[in-house]
XYZ file of C-alpha atoms in Angstrom:
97
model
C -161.398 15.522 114.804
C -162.514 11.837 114.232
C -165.030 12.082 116.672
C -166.923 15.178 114.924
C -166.309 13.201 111.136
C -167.288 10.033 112.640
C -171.129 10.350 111.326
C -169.970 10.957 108.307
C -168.911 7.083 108.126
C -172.670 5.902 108.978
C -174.434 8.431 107.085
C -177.258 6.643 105.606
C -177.667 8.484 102.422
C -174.915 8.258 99.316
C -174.490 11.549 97.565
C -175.010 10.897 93.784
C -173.453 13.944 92.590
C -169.768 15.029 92.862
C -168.164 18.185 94.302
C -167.843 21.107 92.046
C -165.181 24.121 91.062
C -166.563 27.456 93.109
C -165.480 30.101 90.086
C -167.674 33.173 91.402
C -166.947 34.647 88.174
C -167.186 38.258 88.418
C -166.755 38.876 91.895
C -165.060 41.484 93.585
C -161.525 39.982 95.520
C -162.158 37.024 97.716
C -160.381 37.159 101.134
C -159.302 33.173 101.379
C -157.338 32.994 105.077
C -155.591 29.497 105.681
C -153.515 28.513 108.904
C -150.789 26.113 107.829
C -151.126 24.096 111.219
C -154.923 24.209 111.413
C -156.225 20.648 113.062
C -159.773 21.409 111.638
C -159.882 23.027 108.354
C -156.530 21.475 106.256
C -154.349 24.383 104.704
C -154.855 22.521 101.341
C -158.357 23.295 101.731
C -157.558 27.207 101.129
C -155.242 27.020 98.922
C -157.550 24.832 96.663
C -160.273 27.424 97.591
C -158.788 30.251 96.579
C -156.933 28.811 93.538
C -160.780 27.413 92.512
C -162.032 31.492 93.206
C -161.705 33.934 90.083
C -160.928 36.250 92.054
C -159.688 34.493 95.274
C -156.633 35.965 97.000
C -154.653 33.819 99.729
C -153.781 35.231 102.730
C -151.872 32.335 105.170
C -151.077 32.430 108.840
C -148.100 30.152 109.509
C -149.343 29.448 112.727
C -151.449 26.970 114.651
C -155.009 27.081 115.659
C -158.436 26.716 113.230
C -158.766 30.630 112.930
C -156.374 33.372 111.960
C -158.532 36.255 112.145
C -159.650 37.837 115.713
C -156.577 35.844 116.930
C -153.822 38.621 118.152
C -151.929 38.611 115.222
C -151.634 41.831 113.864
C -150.398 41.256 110.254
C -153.301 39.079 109.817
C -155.082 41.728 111.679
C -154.581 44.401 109.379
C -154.732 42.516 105.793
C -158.114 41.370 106.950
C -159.597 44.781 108.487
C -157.794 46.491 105.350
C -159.820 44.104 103.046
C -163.760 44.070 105.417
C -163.146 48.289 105.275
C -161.616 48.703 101.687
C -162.679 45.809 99.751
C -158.999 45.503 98.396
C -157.052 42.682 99.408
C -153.483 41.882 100.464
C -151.425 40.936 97.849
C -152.450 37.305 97.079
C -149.584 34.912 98.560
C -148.898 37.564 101.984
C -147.678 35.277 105.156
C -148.405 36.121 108.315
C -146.036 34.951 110.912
């Protein structure tokens, strides 16, 4: 993980402007999926995601790994094929385990 953020330190170029809310206001559900043990993508990171999203629902694997999806666990599994064939979410807060 350092090694990928590590030209991130000797960028040359300052940003000038600072990170915004993502609302999507208006938007059908938002699938957010967060693993709580993910060494790439922080859980915090989802949950600040989906809290951010109008209509972002939280779906967490309490597992390791950076993906949850395509990953042999079936609850996460079927929320997520249930949501890309239906467009309706699980219920925002669902663990997987």
């Amino acid at each position: 993980m350092v090694w990928g953020g590590l030209p991130c330190v000797y960028w040359p170029v300052q940003t000038h402007t600072q990170p915004k809310p993502i609302t999507a206001k208006g938007a059908a559900p938002i699938l957010v999926i967060g693993t709580l043990r993910d060494p790439a993508t922080p859980y915090k990171w989802a949950k600040s995601l989906s809290s951010q999203l109008s209509s972002g629902v939280l779906l967490t694997l309490d597992g390791d790994g950076h993906t949850a999806y395509l990953q042999s666990n079936p609850c996460i599994s079927r929320a997520t094929d249930g949501y890309l064939l239906t467009g309706q979410p699980p219920k925002d807060g669902t663990v997987c385990r």
